[in-house]
């Protein structure tokens, strides 16, 4: 049975990923900052027939929390097959480049960028023990510099000094990590679930969490011939589903 850790998985897209992967027979570690809330979620899932979902406390901005989660999974599984870096925050609004407080920008980067790096580096030891390790960094179209430079892009006017820049940085890290691990059996990709209706955006997006989760899983549960170091987006309307960086 393959194992997967999903950070920020006690609600919205992360929770739906956990549900869909459970149905596919994976051992799912549902990562959450608040253990009590996570336990309540997992209990409800079990009552509704979802199996092999375990709650694990992990705060991506706290190294001790990350290390504790790593040690727990290592004790139970000995390895980790899939890491889905899903935890993220939007930050305060508005996010104008000219006057957004640096503290607000740093807070978003601590979760969306540095948190991902900290989790990934900590879990690499366990991932390297898998026959087909996968790392999926959940990003956003708002992290695409190419699209943001195109006045015809439908989200061109939605500029964010904290969130979008943190995702652009995450995309750059994904490229660097994928290149470093390319000689191994890793597949490391940035995956944008598209503009999805969630608590994150007050349910303003046109996409569903079911579609978003399925898209992430599609580009995570891949075979050995699948690409690595790519930026897939559910908002790209062609068969490649590859977004420009």
GROMACS .gro file of C-alpha atoms in nm:
model
  245
    1UNK     CA    1   0.000   0.000   0.000
    2UNK     CA    2   0.146   0.335  -0.104
    3UNK     CA    3   0.159   0.612   0.154
    4UNK     CA    4   0.091   0.982   0.101
    5UNK     CA    5   0.124   1.287   0.320
    6UNK     CA    6  -0.100   1.582   0.236
    7UNK     CA    7  -0.031   1.905   0.423
    8UNK     CA    8  -0.321   2.138   0.499
    9UNK     CA    9  -0.566   1.856   0.443
   10UNK     CA   10  -0.838   1.905   0.703
   11UNK     CA   11  -1.062   2.100   0.464
   12UNK     CA   12  -1.131   2.207   0.105
   13UNK     CA   13  -0.908   2.069  -0.173
   14UNK     CA   14  -0.667   1.895   0.063
   15UNK     CA   15  -0.950   1.705   0.228
   16UNK     CA   16  -1.097   1.606  -0.107
   17UNK     CA   17  -0.757   1.477  -0.220
   18UNK     CA   18  -0.748   1.262   0.095
   19UNK     CA   19  -1.094   1.123   0.018
   20UNK     CA   20  -1.014   1.038  -0.343
   21UNK     CA   21  -0.679   0.879  -0.261
   22UNK     CA   22  -0.841   0.674   0.015
   23UNK     CA   23  -1.081   0.534  -0.242
   24UNK     CA   24  -0.783   0.443  -0.458
   25UNK     CA   25  -0.642   0.231  -0.176
   26UNK     CA   26  -0.360   0.452  -0.050
   27UNK     CA   27  -0.261   0.500   0.313
   28UNK     CA   28  -0.334   0.869   0.362
   29UNK     CA   29  -0.176   1.092   0.624
   30UNK     CA   30  -0.406   1.388   0.664
   31UNK     CA   31  -0.181   1.672   0.774
   32UNK     CA   32  -0.328   1.946   0.990
   33UNK     CA   33  -0.199   2.215   1.222
   34UNK     CA   34  -0.487   2.162   1.465
   35UNK     CA   35  -0.479   1.800   1.580
   36UNK     CA   36  -0.821   1.817   1.748
   37UNK     CA   37  -0.988   1.942   1.429
   38UNK     CA   38  -0.804   1.681   1.226
   39UNK     CA   39  -0.916   1.401   1.455
   40UNK     CA   40  -1.278   1.515   1.420
   41UNK     CA   41  -1.246   1.515   1.042
   42UNK     CA   42  -1.090   1.168   1.029
   43UNK     CA   43  -1.357   1.031   1.263
   44UNK     CA   44  -1.629   1.163   1.033
   45UNK     CA   45  -1.453   1.020   0.729
   46UNK     CA   46  -1.431   0.677   0.893
   47UNK     CA   47  -1.801   0.691   0.975
   48UNK     CA   48  -1.868   0.755   0.606
   49UNK     CA   49  -1.668   0.455   0.491
   50UNK     CA   50  -1.330   0.609   0.413
   51UNK     CA   51  -1.046   0.379   0.512
   52UNK     CA   52  -0.674   0.413   0.577
   53UNK     CA   53  -0.684   0.785   0.658
   54UNK     CA   54  -0.477   0.887   0.958
   55UNK     CA   55  -0.450   1.233   1.108
   56UNK     CA   56  -0.103   1.372   1.166
   57UNK     CA   57  -0.021   1.703   1.327
   58UNK     CA   58   0.209   1.916   1.112
   59UNK     CA   59   0.263   2.291   1.102
   60UNK     CA   60   0.476   2.368   0.798
   61UNK     CA   61   0.618   2.676   0.968
   62UNK     CA   62   0.739   2.481   1.273
   63UNK     CA   63   1.039   2.252   1.227
   64UNK     CA   64   0.978   2.051   1.546
   65UNK     CA   65   0.627   1.976   1.422
   66UNK     CA   66   0.758   1.868   1.082
   67UNK     CA   67   1.027   1.647   1.233
   68UNK     CA   68   0.776   1.484   1.468
   69UNK     CA   69   0.548   1.404   1.172
   70UNK     CA   70   0.842   1.260   0.980
   71UNK     CA   71   0.945   1.041   1.271
   72UNK     CA   72   0.588   0.913   1.317
   73UNK     CA   73   0.550   0.817   0.951
   74UNK     CA   74   0.896   0.659   0.947
   75UNK     CA   75   0.805   0.447   1.250
   76UNK     CA   76   0.480   0.328   1.091
   77UNK     CA   77   0.578   0.299   0.724
   78UNK     CA   78   0.955   0.310   0.700
   79UNK     CA   79   0.919   0.529   0.390
   80UNK     CA   80   0.692   0.779   0.218
   81UNK     CA   81   0.579   0.741  -0.141
   82UNK     CA   82   0.405   1.072  -0.208
   83UNK     CA   83   0.431   1.420  -0.063
   84UNK     CA   84   0.162   1.671  -0.159
   85UNK     CA   85   0.260   2.017  -0.039
   86UNK     CA   86  -0.090   2.158  -0.025
   87UNK     CA   87  -0.083   2.387   0.282
   88UNK     CA   88  -0.105   2.752   0.187
   89UNK     CA   89  -0.241   3.088   0.290
   90UNK     CA   90  -0.369   3.383   0.088
   91UNK     CA   91  -0.259   3.662   0.320
   92UNK     CA   92  -0.424   3.994   0.391
   93UNK     CA   93  -0.603   4.198   0.124
   94UNK     CA   94  -0.547   4.419  -0.063
   95UNK     CA   95  -0.194   4.316  -0.163
   96UNK     CA   96  -0.054   4.616  -0.346
   97UNK     CA   97   0.315   4.598  -0.429
   98UNK     CA   98   0.368   4.955  -0.316
   99UNK     CA   99   0.242   4.935   0.040
  100UNK     CA  100   0.174   4.579   0.157
  101UNK     CA  101   0.356   4.553   0.492
  102UNK     CA  102   0.670   4.342   0.466
  103UNK     CA  103   0.553   4.144   0.770
  104UNK     CA  104   0.241   4.036   0.578
  105UNK     CA  105   0.447   3.926   0.279
  106UNK     CA  106   0.690   3.736   0.501
  107UNK     CA  107   0.402   3.553   0.673
  108UNK     CA  108   0.270   3.426   0.339
  109UNK     CA  109   0.617   3.322   0.224
  110UNK     CA  110   0.677   3.139   0.554
  111UNK     CA  111   0.390   2.903   0.471
  112UNK     CA  112   0.374   2.896   0.091
  113UNK     CA  113   0.746   2.892   0.016
  114UNK     CA  114   0.978   2.832   0.310
  115UNK     CA  115   0.730   2.589   0.466
  116UNK     CA  116   0.728   2.377   0.151
  117UNK     CA  117   1.107   2.372   0.142
  118UNK     CA  118   1.130   2.277   0.509
  119UNK     CA  119   0.879   1.993   0.475
  120UNK     CA  120   1.032   1.865   0.152
  121UNK     CA  121   1.388   1.862   0.281
  122UNK     CA  122   1.282   1.686   0.600
  123UNK     CA  123   1.089   1.413   0.418
  124UNK     CA  124   1.338   1.352   0.136
  125UNK     CA  125   1.503   1.076   0.341
  126UNK     CA  126   1.177   0.880   0.352
  127UNK     CA  127   1.084   0.958  -0.008
  128UNK     CA  128   1.417   0.823  -0.132
  129UNK     CA  129   1.321   0.486   0.014
  130UNK     CA  130   1.019   0.465  -0.220
  131UNK     CA  131   1.038   0.290  -0.556
  132UNK     CA  132   0.841   0.570  -0.722
  133UNK     CA  133   0.853   0.887  -0.510
  134UNK     CA  134   0.635   1.180  -0.605
  135UNK     CA  135   0.640   1.541  -0.486
  136UNK     CA  136   0.353   1.765  -0.591
  137UNK     CA  137   0.378   2.132  -0.500
  138UNK     CA  138   0.034   2.288  -0.515
  139UNK     CA  139   0.068   2.623  -0.685
  140UNK     CA  140  -0.151   2.877  -0.864
  141UNK     CA  141  -0.183   3.034  -1.205
  142UNK     CA  142  -0.114   3.356  -1.019
  143UNK     CA  143   0.244   3.233  -0.989
  144UNK     CA  144   0.295   3.242  -1.367
  145UNK     CA  145   0.513   3.539  -1.468
  146UNK     CA  146   0.434   3.478  -1.835
  147UNK     CA  147   0.058   3.494  -1.784
  148UNK     CA  148   0.086   3.796  -1.555
  149UNK     CA  149   0.269   3.975  -1.836
  150UNK     CA  150  -0.011   3.907  -2.086
  151UNK     CA  151  -0.284   4.177  -2.086
  152UNK     CA  152  -0.519   3.930  -2.255
  153UNK     CA  153  -0.500   3.678  -1.969
  154UNK     CA  154  -0.835   3.658  -1.793
  155UNK     CA  155  -0.676   3.708  -1.449
  156UNK     CA  156  -0.430   3.976  -1.564
  157UNK     CA  157  -0.571   4.243  -1.331
  158UNK     CA  158  -0.545   4.025  -1.020
  159UNK     CA  159  -0.198   4.109  -0.894
  160UNK     CA  160  -0.092   4.005  -0.541
  161UNK     CA  161   0.228   4.117  -0.375
  162UNK     CA  162   0.221   3.829  -0.124
  163UNK     CA  163   0.033   3.529  -0.262
  164UNK     CA  164   0.127   3.536  -0.630
  165UNK     CA  165   0.490   3.613  -0.561
  166UNK     CA  166   0.511   3.327  -0.310
  167UNK     CA  167   0.376   3.087  -0.572
  168UNK     CA  168   0.619   3.219  -0.834
  169UNK     CA  169   0.900   3.146  -0.589
  170UNK     CA  170   0.755   2.800  -0.524
  171UNK     CA  171   0.750   2.732  -0.897
  172UNK     CA  172   1.118   2.828  -0.921
  173UNK     CA  173   1.203   2.596  -0.632
  174UNK     CA  174   1.011   2.314  -0.802
  175UNK     CA  175   1.225   2.351  -1.113
  176UNK     CA  176   1.546   2.344  -0.909
  177UNK     CA  177   1.438   2.041  -0.704
  178UNK     CA  178   1.318   1.845  -1.006
  179UNK     CA  179   1.650   1.905  -1.180
  180UNK     CA  180   1.848   1.792  -0.875
  181UNK     CA  181   1.647   1.469  -0.846
  182UNK     CA  182   1.613   1.394  -1.219
  183UNK     CA  183   1.859   1.104  -1.214
  184UNK     CA  184   1.648   0.926  -0.950
  185UNK     CA  185   1.295   0.792  -0.984
  186UNK     CA  186   1.136   1.112  -0.853
  187UNK     CA  187   0.865   1.307  -1.031
  188UNK     CA  188   0.851   1.662  -0.896
  189UNK     CA  189   0.590   1.898  -1.038
  190UNK     CA  190   0.403   2.217  -0.966
  191UNK     CA  191   0.028   2.164  -0.996
  192UNK     CA  192  -0.235   2.438  -1.014
  193UNK     CA  193  -0.585   2.307  -0.935
  194UNK     CA  194  -0.735   2.609  -1.109
  195UNK     CA  195  -0.960   2.880  -0.976
  196UNK     CA  196  -1.169   2.668  -0.742
  197UNK     CA  197  -1.459   2.761  -0.514
  198UNK     CA  198  -1.322   2.711  -0.162
  199UNK     CA  199  -1.318   2.877   0.179
  200UNK     CA  200  -0.984   3.019   0.064
  201UNK     CA  201  -1.153   3.260  -0.180
  202UNK     CA  202  -1.501   3.285  -0.025
  203UNK     CA  203  -1.623   3.030  -0.283
  204UNK     CA  204  -1.575   3.272  -0.571
  205UNK     CA  205  -1.400   3.032  -0.809
  206UNK     CA  206  -1.584   2.853  -1.094
  207UNK     CA  207  -1.418   2.514  -1.036
  208UNK     CA  208  -1.524   2.242  -0.791
  209UNK     CA  209  -1.305   2.087  -0.523
  210UNK     CA  210  -1.378   1.745  -0.673
  211UNK     CA  211  -1.236   1.853  -1.009
  212UNK     CA  212  -0.940   2.027  -0.844
  213UNK     CA  213  -0.849   1.721  -0.637
  214UNK     CA  214  -0.887   1.486  -0.934
  215UNK     CA  215  -0.656   1.708  -1.140
  216UNK     CA  216  -0.389   1.706  -0.871
  217UNK     CA  217  -0.413   1.329  -0.835
  218UNK     CA  218  -0.395   1.282  -1.213
  219UNK     CA  219  -0.057   1.455  -1.223
  220UNK     CA  220   0.066   1.291  -0.901
  221UNK     CA  221  -0.014   0.922  -0.948
  222UNK     CA  222   0.199   0.898  -1.261
  223UNK     CA  223   0.406   0.623  -1.418
  224UNK     CA  224   0.783   0.619  -1.464
  225UNK     CA  225   0.756   0.775  -1.810
  226UNK     CA  226   0.574   1.083  -1.684
  227UNK     CA  227   0.745   1.423  -1.700
  228UNK     CA  228   0.913   1.596  -1.409
  229UNK     CA  229   0.979   1.964  -1.349
  230UNK     CA  230   0.655   2.075  -1.514
  231UNK     CA  231   0.383   2.328  -1.425
  232UNK     CA  232   0.039   2.174  -1.481
  233UNK     CA  233  -0.275   2.385  -1.455
  234UNK     CA  234  -0.644   2.297  -1.456
  235UNK     CA  235  -0.707   2.637  -1.615
  236UNK     CA  236  -0.502   2.558  -1.927
  237UNK     CA  237  -0.747   2.464  -2.199
  238UNK     CA  238  -0.541   2.233  -2.416
  239UNK     CA  239  -0.451   1.866  -2.400
  240UNK     CA  240  -0.107   1.926  -2.249
  241UNK     CA  241  -0.247   2.105  -1.942
  242UNK     CA  242   0.097   2.266  -1.911
  243UNK     CA  243   0.112   2.627  -1.796
  244UNK     CA  244   0.384   2.872  -1.895
  245UNK     CA  245   0.613   2.965  -1.612
   0.00000   0.00000   0.00000
